[in-house]
Short mmCIF file of C-alpha atoms (C1' of nucleotides) in Angstrom, two decimals:
data_model
loop_
_atom_site.label_atom_id
_atom_site.label_comp_id
_atom_site.label_asym_id
_atom_site.label_seq_id
_atom_site.Cartn_x
_atom_site.Cartn_y
_atom_site.Cartn_z
CA MET A 1 70.59 27.93 -126.87
CA VAL A 2 67.11 27.92 -128.37
CA ASN A 3 63.81 30.06 -127.21
CA ARG A 4 62.20 27.73 -124.80
CA SER A 5 59.61 30.22 -123.96
CA SER A 6 57.71 31.77 -126.82
CA ALA A 7 56.92 29.49 -129.80
CA SER A 8 57.42 28.94 -133.85
CA THR A 9 55.59 30.19 -136.61
CA LEU A 10 52.98 26.59 -136.30
CA GLY A 11 52.74 27.30 -132.79
CA PHE A 12 51.74 30.93 -133.22
CA ALA A 13 49.50 29.84 -135.78
CA LEU A 14 47.56 27.35 -133.35
CA LEU A 15 47.91 30.42 -130.27
CA GLY A 16 46.37 32.71 -133.31
CA LEU A 17 43.16 30.05 -133.40
CA ILE A 18 42.60 29.34 -130.40
CA ALA A 19 42.43 33.02 -129.24
CA GLN A 20 39.59 33.58 -131.30
CA LYS A 21 37.61 30.37 -129.78
CA ALA A 22 38.49 27.59 -127.63
CA ARG A 23 39.79 24.44 -130.11
CA SER A 24 40.42 21.30 -129.71
CA GLY A 25 43.29 19.83 -131.98
CA TYR A 26 40.87 18.00 -133.98
CA ASP A 27 39.35 20.91 -134.55
CA LEU A 28 42.99 22.78 -135.65
CA ARG A 29 43.70 19.79 -137.78
CA LYS A 30 40.51 20.45 -139.90
CA PHE A 31 41.13 24.12 -140.00
CA PHE A 32 44.39 23.26 -141.48
CA SER A 33 42.82 20.70 -144.13
CA SER A 34 40.00 22.79 -145.34
CA THR A 35 40.73 26.49 -145.53
CA PRO A 36 43.30 28.42 -146.98
CA MET A 37 45.63 28.04 -144.38
CA ALA A 38 46.88 24.65 -145.50
CA SER A 39 50.31 25.26 -145.64
CA PHE A 40 50.44 23.95 -142.51
CA SER A 41 50.50 20.18 -142.14
CA ASP A 42 47.28 18.76 -140.43
CA SER A 43 48.64 15.71 -139.57
CA PRO A 44 48.28 14.49 -135.86
CA GLY A 45 51.93 14.21 -135.31
CA THR A 46 52.27 17.50 -135.90
CA ILE A 47 49.55 19.41 -134.31
CA TYR A 48 49.34 17.46 -131.08
CA PRO A 49 52.99 17.66 -129.42
CA ALA A 50 52.74 21.30 -130.58
CA LEU A 51 49.94 21.80 -128.91
CA ARG A 52 51.68 19.89 -126.02
CA ARG A 53 54.35 22.33 -125.78
CA LEU A 54 52.53 25.17 -125.56
CA GLU A 55 51.06 23.99 -122.57
CA ARG A 56 53.77 22.71 -121.24
CA ARG A 57 54.97 26.92 -121.38
CA GLY A 58 51.99 28.01 -119.58
CA LEU A 59 50.60 29.64 -123.25
CA ILE A 60 47.81 27.74 -123.31
CA ARG A 61 45.50 25.02 -121.08
CA GLY A 62 43.47 22.13 -122.03
CA GLN A 63 40.39 20.68 -120.35
CA VAL A 64 38.76 17.58 -121.16
CA ASP A 65 35.01 18.29 -122.91
CA ARG A 66 33.62 15.09 -121.42
CA GLU A 67 29.44 15.87 -122.61
CA ARG A 68 27.36 12.41 -122.58
CA GLY A 69 27.06 11.15 -125.68
CA ARG A 70 29.90 13.08 -127.24
CA ARG A 71 33.45 11.52 -128.08
CA ARG A 72 35.87 12.84 -125.61
CA ARG A 73 37.69 15.85 -126.94
CA GLU A 74 40.30 18.34 -125.13
CA LEU A 75 39.46 21.90 -126.09
CA PHE A 76 42.26 24.73 -125.31
CA GLN A 77 42.33 28.18 -124.59
CA LEU A 78 44.79 30.88 -124.06
CA THR A 79 46.37 31.80 -120.29
CA PRO A 80 47.12 35.70 -119.70
CA HIS A 81 50.51 34.76 -120.42
CA GLY A 82 50.04 32.72 -123.71
CA ARG A 83 47.92 36.03 -124.92
CA ALA A 84 50.44 38.47 -123.98
CA GLU A 85 53.27 36.54 -125.55
CA PHE A 86 50.85 36.63 -128.84
CA HIS A 87 50.42 40.62 -128.70
CA ARG A 88 54.37 40.58 -128.35
CA TRP A 89 54.47 38.37 -131.58
CA LEU A 90 51.77 40.81 -132.98
CA GLN A 91 53.64 43.60 -132.21
CA ARG A 92 57.57 42.73 -133.24
CA GLY A 93 58.52 45.05 -135.66
CA ILE A 94 59.68 43.84 -139.05
CA THR A 95 63.74 43.37 -140.32
CA ARG A 96 65.24 42.61 -143.52
CA ALA A 97 65.66 39.14 -142.31
CA ASP A 98 62.03 39.14 -142.12
CA VAL A 99 61.34 39.78 -145.65
CA GLU A 100 64.39 37.82 -147.08
CA HIS A 101 63.37 34.88 -145.38
CA GLY A 102 59.95 34.39 -146.78
CA VAL A 103 56.83 36.97 -146.40
CA ASP A 104 54.12 34.30 -145.16
CA ALA A 105 54.95 34.55 -141.69
CA LEU A 106 54.84 38.15 -141.79
CA ILE A 107 51.58 37.55 -143.74
CA LEU A 108 50.09 35.01 -141.10
CA ARG A 109 51.13 37.82 -138.25
CA PHE A 110 49.36 40.08 -140.25
CA ALA A 111 45.95 38.03 -140.57
CA PHE A 112 45.45 37.97 -136.63
CA MET A 113 46.62 41.67 -136.49
CA ASP A 114 43.24 42.94 -136.08
CA GLU A 115 41.55 40.85 -133.50
CA GLY A 116 44.65 40.47 -131.28
CA ALA A 117 46.39 43.57 -131.78
CA GLY A 118 44.14 46.41 -132.93
CA ARG A 119 43.28 48.32 -136.23
CA THR A 120 46.11 50.94 -135.23
CA ALA A 121 48.66 47.64 -135.08
CA ALA A 122 47.77 46.71 -138.50
CA PHE A 123 48.22 50.41 -139.95
CA ARG A 124 51.62 50.64 -138.42
CA PHE A 125 52.60 47.04 -139.56
CA LEU A 126 51.53 47.44 -143.28
CA LYS A 127 53.33 50.72 -143.16
CA ALA A 128 56.88 49.46 -141.70
CA LEU A 129 56.26 46.37 -144.54
CA GLY A 130 56.26 48.93 -147.04
CA LYS A 131 58.82 50.72 -145.54
CA GLU A 132 61.03 47.57 -145.73
CA LEU A 133 60.16 46.64 -149.19
CA GLY A 134 60.82 49.82 -150.53
CA GLU A 135 64.72 49.39 -149.17
CA TYR A 136 65.06 45.48 -150.26
CA ILE A 137 63.66 45.95 -153.97
CA PRO A 138 65.71 47.70 -155.32
CA SER A 139 68.89 45.53 -154.16
CA LEU A 140 67.32 42.87 -155.83
CA ARG A 141 67.01 44.38 -158.76
CA GLU A 142 70.88 45.68 -159.03
CA TYR A 143 71.63 41.91 -158.51
CA LEU A 144 69.33 41.10 -161.55
CA ASN A 145 71.13 43.68 -163.37
CA SER A 146 74.38 43.01 -162.56
CA ASN A 147 74.30 39.10 -163.49
CA ARG A 148 71.63 38.92 -166.42
CA PRO A 149 74.11 38.20 -168.79
CA SER A 150 75.18 34.98 -166.85
CA MET A 151 72.37 33.36 -165.74
CA PRO A 152 70.42 31.05 -167.42
CA LEU A 153 66.94 31.57 -168.44
CA SER A 154 64.81 29.78 -165.80
CA GLY A 155 67.26 31.27 -163.27
CA ARG A 156 66.79 34.61 -164.71
CA LEU A 157 62.73 33.92 -164.46
CA ALA A 158 63.21 32.81 -161.08
CA LEU A 159 64.48 35.58 -159.71
CA GLU A 160 62.12 37.76 -161.75
CA ASN A 161 59.37 36.02 -160.16
CA GLY A 162 60.74 37.04 -156.77
CA ILE A 163 61.00 40.62 -157.45
CA LEU A 164 57.51 40.35 -159.10
CA ARG A 165 56.47 38.79 -155.60
CA TYR A 166 57.47 41.89 -153.57
CA GLU A 167 56.40 44.33 -155.65
CA THR A 168 52.64 42.91 -155.39
CA LEU A 169 53.47 42.80 -151.67
CA LEU A 170 54.30 46.32 -152.34
CA GLY A 171 51.01 46.97 -154.02
CA TRP A 172 49.12 45.49 -151.45
CA THR A 173 50.16 47.41 -148.76
CA LYS A 174 49.50 50.50 -150.38
CA ALA A 175 45.70 49.11 -151.24
CA ALA A 176 45.38 47.87 -147.57
CA MET A 177 46.51 51.12 -146.10
CA ALA A 178 44.03 52.67 -147.77
CA ALA A 179 41.31 50.20 -146.71
CA TYR A 180 42.35 51.12 -142.94
CA ARG A 181 41.89 54.59 -143.65
CA LYS A 182 38.79 54.10 -145.23
CA GLU A 183 37.12 52.35 -142.72
CA ASN A 184 38.04 54.96 -140.19
CA MET B 1 59.84 6.14 -141.45
CA VAL B 2 61.40 8.68 -143.34
CA ASN B 3 62.94 9.53 -146.60
CA ARG B 4 66.23 7.99 -146.17
CA SER B 5 67.62 8.54 -149.73
CA SER B 6 67.05 11.95 -151.50
CA ALA B 7 66.96 14.90 -149.98
CA SER B 8 65.19 18.11 -148.43
CA THR B 9 64.98 21.85 -150.14
CA LEU B 10 68.05 22.61 -148.87
CA GLY B 11 69.61 19.70 -149.74
CA PHE B 12 68.42 20.21 -153.12
CA ALA B 13 69.25 23.66 -153.58
CA LEU B 14 73.01 22.59 -152.27
CA LEU B 15 72.94 19.73 -154.69
CA GLY B 16 71.98 22.25 -157.62
CA LEU B 17 74.47 24.89 -156.96
CA ILE B 18 77.28 22.10 -156.83
CA ALA B 19 75.67 20.94 -160.02
CA GLN B 20 77.00 24.65 -161.29
CA LYS B 21 79.97 23.66 -160.18
CA ALA B 22 82.55 22.54 -157.33
CA ARG B 23 82.26 24.35 -153.86
CA SER B 24 83.29 24.42 -150.77
CA GLY B 25 80.73 24.98 -147.74
CA TYR B 26 81.98 28.07 -147.13
CA ASP B 27 81.56 29.19 -151.08
CA LEU B 28 77.72 27.94 -150.26
CA ARG B 29 77.37 29.88 -147.24
CA LYS B 30 78.33 32.71 -148.96
CA PHE B 31 76.20 32.33 -151.63
CA PHE B 32 73.35 31.94 -149.46
CA SER B 33 74.63 35.10 -147.54
CA SER B 34 74.98 37.34 -150.88
CA THR B 35 72.47 36.52 -153.25
CA PRO B 36 68.73 36.81 -153.37
CA MET B 37 68.75 32.88 -152.51
CA ALA B 38 69.13 34.38 -148.73
CA SER B 39 65.56 32.47 -147.73
CA PHE B 40 68.11 30.23 -146.58
CA SER B 41 70.56 29.70 -143.89
CA ASP B 42 74.41 30.41 -144.21
CA SER B 43 74.73 29.47 -140.95
CA PRO B 44 77.83 27.02 -140.68
CA GLY B 45 75.43 24.48 -138.17
CA THR B 46 73.05 24.27 -140.89
CA ILE B 47 75.44 23.72 -144.07
CA TYR B 48 78.51 21.35 -142.77
CA PRO B 49 76.08 18.65 -141.40
CA ALA B 50 73.93 19.39 -144.67
CA LEU B 51 76.52 18.48 -147.00
CA ARG B 52 77.76 15.53 -144.60
CA ARG B 53 74.44 14.19 -145.09
CA LEU B 54 74.73 14.33 -148.88
CA GLU B 55 77.99 12.99 -148.72
CA ARG B 56 76.56 9.62 -146.55
CA ARG B 57 73.68 9.10 -148.72
CA GLY B 58 76.48 9.02 -152.34
CA LEU B 59 74.83 12.10 -153.64
CA ILE B 60 78.39 14.32 -153.22
CA ARG B 61 81.54 13.62 -152.63
CA GLY B 62 84.13 16.05 -151.05
CA GLN B 63 87.53 16.28 -152.03
CA VAL B 64 90.25 18.61 -149.68
CA ASP B 65 92.09 21.02 -152.10
CA ARG B 66 95.50 21.61 -150.33
CA GLU B 67 97.46 23.84 -152.40
CA ARG B 68 99.89 25.61 -150.73
CA GLY B 69 99.57 28.78 -149.58
CA ARG B 70 95.91 28.29 -149.35
CA ARG B 71 93.81 27.87 -146.50
CA ARG B 72 92.49 24.13 -146.17
CA ARG B 73 88.85 23.34 -148.04
CA GLU B 74 87.01 20.94 -149.40
CA LEU B 75 85.24 21.01 -152.37
CA PHE B 76 82.05 19.17 -153.48
CA GLN B 77 80.82 17.50 -156.42
CA LEU B 78 77.76 15.53 -157.48
CA THR B 79 78.38 11.64 -158.28
CA PRO B 80 76.30 10.23 -160.97
CA HIS B 81 73.75 9.29 -158.36
CA GLY B 82 73.30 12.78 -157.37
CA ARG B 83 73.02 13.95 -160.44
CA ALA B 84 70.35 11.32 -161.10
CA GLU B 85 68.54 12.39 -158.03
CA PHE B 86 69.02 15.92 -158.73
CA HIS B 87 67.56 15.32 -162.37
CA ARG B 88 64.69 13.28 -160.75
CA TRP B 89 63.63 16.19 -158.09
CA LEU B 90 63.45 18.61 -161.49
CA GLN B 91 61.00 16.28 -163.36
CA ARG B 92 58.77 15.75 -160.52
CA GLY B 93 55.39 16.58 -161.23
CA ILE B 94 53.37 19.25 -159.77
CA THR B 95 50.98 18.51 -157.02
CA ARG B 96 47.95 20.51 -155.16
CA ALA B 97 49.98 19.75 -152.13
CA ASP B 98 53.18 21.37 -153.74
CA VAL B 99 50.61 24.50 -154.85
CA GLU B 100 49.16 25.00 -151.01
CA HIS B 101 52.25 24.07 -149.36
CA GLY B 102 54.43 27.46 -150.47
CA VAL B 103 55.37 27.83 -153.70
CA ASP B 104 58.55 28.73 -152.90
CA ALA B 105 59.99 24.96 -153.02
CA LEU B 106 58.72 25.41 -156.53
CA ILE B 107 60.62 27.97 -158.27
CA LEU B 108 63.68 26.77 -156.46
CA ARG B 109 63.47 24.21 -158.62
CA PHE B 110 61.90 25.97 -161.74
CA ALA B 111 65.63 27.97 -161.08
CA PHE B 112 68.00 25.18 -162.08
CA MET B 113 65.42 23.65 -164.63
CA ASP B 114 67.54 24.95 -167.63
CA GLU B 115 70.81 23.73 -166.06
CA GLY B 116 70.00 20.36 -165.31
CA ALA B 117 67.23 19.37 -167.35
CA GLY B 118 66.69 21.96 -170.36
CA ARG B 119 64.72 24.02 -171.37
CA THR B 120 61.78 21.38 -172.99
CA ALA B 121 61.37 20.39 -169.43
CA ALA B 122 61.22 23.82 -167.62
CA PHE B 123 58.65 24.88 -170.38
CA ARG B 124 56.27 21.53 -169.27
CA PHE B 125 57.16 22.49 -165.80
CA LEU B 126 55.28 25.69 -166.48
CA LYS B 127 52.23 24.91 -168.07
CA ALA B 128 51.83 22.00 -165.26
CA LEU B 129 52.35 25.12 -162.83
CA GLY B 130 50.14 26.81 -164.93
CA LYS B 131 47.53 24.44 -164.85
CA GLU B 132 47.53 23.57 -160.98
CA LEU B 133 47.31 27.07 -160.12
CA GLY B 134 43.98 28.08 -162.64
CA GLU B 135 42.22 24.50 -160.45
CA TYR B 136 43.44 25.93 -157.67
CA ILE B 137 42.54 29.74 -157.26
CA PRO B 138 38.87 29.79 -157.67
CA SER B 139 38.75 27.43 -154.75
CA LEU B 140 40.36 30.05 -152.86
CA ARG B 141 37.69 32.86 -154.47
CA GLU B 142 35.18 30.66 -153.41
CA TYR B 143 36.53 30.52 -149.64
CA LEU B 144 36.94 34.31 -149.49
CA ASN B 145 33.44 35.09 -151.07
CA SER B 146 31.51 32.30 -148.23
CA ASN B 147 33.39 34.31 -145.69
CA ARG B 148 33.96 37.81 -146.85
CA PRO B 149 31.16 38.96 -143.97
CA SER B 150 32.61 37.23 -140.71
CA MET B 151 36.34 37.66 -141.77
CA PRO B 152 37.69 40.46 -140.08
CA LEU B 153 39.70 43.46 -142.21
CA SER B 154 43.11 42.05 -141.54
CA GLY B 155 42.41 38.42 -141.69
CA ARG B 156 40.23 39.36 -145.36
CA LEU B 157 42.78 41.36 -146.52
CA ALA B 158 45.94 38.65 -146.00
CA LEU B 159 44.04 36.14 -147.81
CA GLU B 160 43.54 38.64 -150.60
CA ASN B 161 47.18 38.99 -150.78
CA GLY B 162 47.65 34.99 -150.90
CA ILE B 163 45.07 35.01 -153.85
CA LEU B 164 46.90 37.99 -155.43
CA ARG B 165 50.14 36.32 -155.20
CA TYR B 166 48.78 33.07 -156.91
CA GLU B 167 47.41 35.43 -159.56
CA THR B 168 50.49 37.17 -160.12
CA LEU B 169 52.41 34.10 -160.46
CA LEU B 170 50.13 32.61 -162.77
CA GLY B 171 50.36 35.68 -165.39
CA TRP B 172 54.15 35.14 -164.80
CA THR B 173 54.09 31.58 -166.05
CA LYS B 174 52.57 32.82 -169.10
CA ALA B 175 54.93 35.55 -169.71
CA ALA B 176 57.77 32.88 -168.89
CA MET B 177 56.47 30.36 -171.18
CA ALA B 178 56.00 33.17 -173.85
CA ALA B 179 59.98 34.15 -173.13
CA TYR B 180 60.64 30.43 -174.12
CA ARG B 181 58.78 30.38 -177.20
CA LYS B 182 60.78 33.45 -178.30
CA GLU B 183 63.86 31.93 -177.68
CA ASN B 184 63.55 29.23 -180.03
"C1'" DT C 1 100.99 42.09 -134.02
"C1'" DA C 2 96.21 42.65 -133.72
"C1'" DG C 3 92.07 42.16 -135.87
"C1'" DT C 4 89.89 40.40 -139.85
"C1'" DC C 5 88.33 37.08 -143.07
"C1'" DC C 6 88.71 32.35 -144.62
"C1'" DA C 7 87.21 27.68 -143.28
"C1'" DT C 8 85.11 23.88 -140.84
"C1'" DG C 9 83.24 22.18 -137.66
"C1'" DT C 10 80.50 20.24 -132.74
"C1'" DA C 11 76.48 19.89 -129.44
"C1'" DA C 12 72.10 20.57 -127.35
"C1'" DG C 13 67.87 21.15 -127.88
"C1'" DA C 14 63.61 22.33 -130.94
"C1'" DT C 15 60.70 21.22 -134.42
"C1'" DG C 16 58.29 18.76 -137.98
"C1'" DT C 17 57.10 14.34 -140.51
"C1'" DT C 18 55.47 9.74 -141.45
"C1'" DA C 19 53.86 5.97 -140.01
"C1'" DC C 20 51.70 3.31 -136.45
"C1'" DA C 21 47.74 2.95 -133.31
"C1'" DT C 22 43.83 3.07 -130.38
"C1'" DG C 23 39.18 3.67 -129.20
"C1'" DA C 24 34.37 5.42 -129.41
"C1'" DT C 25 30.29 6.89 -132.29
"C1'" DT C 26 27.50 8.00 -135.78
"C1'" DC C 27 25.45 6.15 -140.27
"C1'" DA C 28 24.04 3.53 -143.91
"C1'" DT D 1 27.06 -4.78 -138.67
"C1'" DG D 2 30.88 -2.28 -141.23
"C1'" DA D 3 32.74 1.63 -142.82
"C1'" DA D 4 33.25 6.55 -141.80
"C1'" DT D 5 34.53 10.15 -139.70
"C1'" DC D 6 35.81 11.28 -134.67
"C1'" DA D 7 39.65 11.91 -131.51
"C1'" DT D 8 43.90 11.77 -129.58
"C1'" DG D 9 47.95 9.73 -129.31
"C1'" DT D 10 53.37 7.72 -129.96
"C1'" DA D 11 57.75 6.37 -132.19
"C1'" DA D 12 61.36 7.00 -135.07
"C1'" DC D 13 63.96 10.07 -137.13
"C1'" DA D 14 65.77 13.84 -140.35
"C1'" DT D 15 66.29 18.68 -140.06
"C1'" DC D 16 67.40 23.14 -138.39
"C1'" DT D 17 68.84 26.56 -135.22
"C1'" DT D 18 71.75 28.59 -131.83
"C1'" DA D 19 75.69 29.04 -129.51
"C1'" DC D 20 80.51 27.43 -129.06
"C1'" DA D 21 84.82 26.58 -130.62
"C1'" DT D 22 89.20 26.17 -133.38
"C1'" DG D 23 93.22 27.94 -136.33
"C1'" DG D 24 95.06 29.49 -140.38
"C1'" DA D 25 96.19 33.57 -143.61
"C1'" DC D 26 95.77 38.09 -144.87
"C1'" DT D 27 96.62 42.92 -144.30
"C1'" DA D 28 96.80 47.46 -142.07
#
DNA sequence: TAGTCCATGTAAGATGTTACATGATTCA
DNA sequence: TGAATCATGTAACATCTTACATGGACTA
């Protein structure tokens, strides 16, 4: 069986944007098509059903905005339950699986951290991510060293790119922590 | 309607590994669980149905390996059609959408490039990727500069991480091209 | 002989994609 | 008035996840 109550990555992205201010499906589509959050699809077949799922689970509620002379549109806002679920998502710990599976979802979480969970939580997140990366990167290096001779050049370079990506991320966590310290 | 003849990212990952040598579903699961390709799920409910789909489309064919004293297992290899489709995937151009949507699928493609399409194709890929990144990164910078004042710290840092990621990747393409030149 | 690893699968459901569809409003 | 944009949706389908299930072979 599958998680029936909470949301997917897209779901949390929508929750985060709606948490900032009430938005319509169209607003959200435009946001995805016109900002660096373009990794999410802006197609109506993705957005509108996702919003209905969030509504069905009681995480958001929509109300039709019927100002005269304006096109009909439906603005969504978080319910208290939605706000709580979103907050729980932000507060989740960081696992090896999170880091292995692709770091984009983690960065998405972090992007909403200040607004949704506060700066202390943001700092804690960075520290936990740094710790996890510090443990993961050596295992990648080890794999590279053991398999280097048998790997084709493009395969080796691809792996080196992965390692570089994680190392850059680790450096970024440190710079980001410094930025938080400076602000306080 | 949806692409019925070709494969998903997971499908191409499987094709690439099977192209290297004949493998069973179990081999592939172990590969995903024990190497840096851990971003793919190693669960049987993911792998076995994906293999059946590839088989149904005529991209791979399996034959049951029934050596006595060994457990029954089914080894898959590429069909000529599968090899051709895989090759076409490797040769695909690089679009803005590829870069925006997440660069992991591109790196996967590159990892198989030498074996599946040769070094000339690998070099061409790096050049095209570098060009696309060179055009994309400034648009991210521009967004950051326009929106910096209104962004919360964690949001701004997340975006900076994205830019840094693309810049690191651009640097890597240059180093990788140098590595190819040196080999020839 | 009991536990572990090898090896393959199915079922139910959530999620996402592409394509198709509709109608109102604004603007040239 | 015709095109573009605003705004929301459905249908069909592929894909993926989680959980459940089975049985043979190896090893302590």
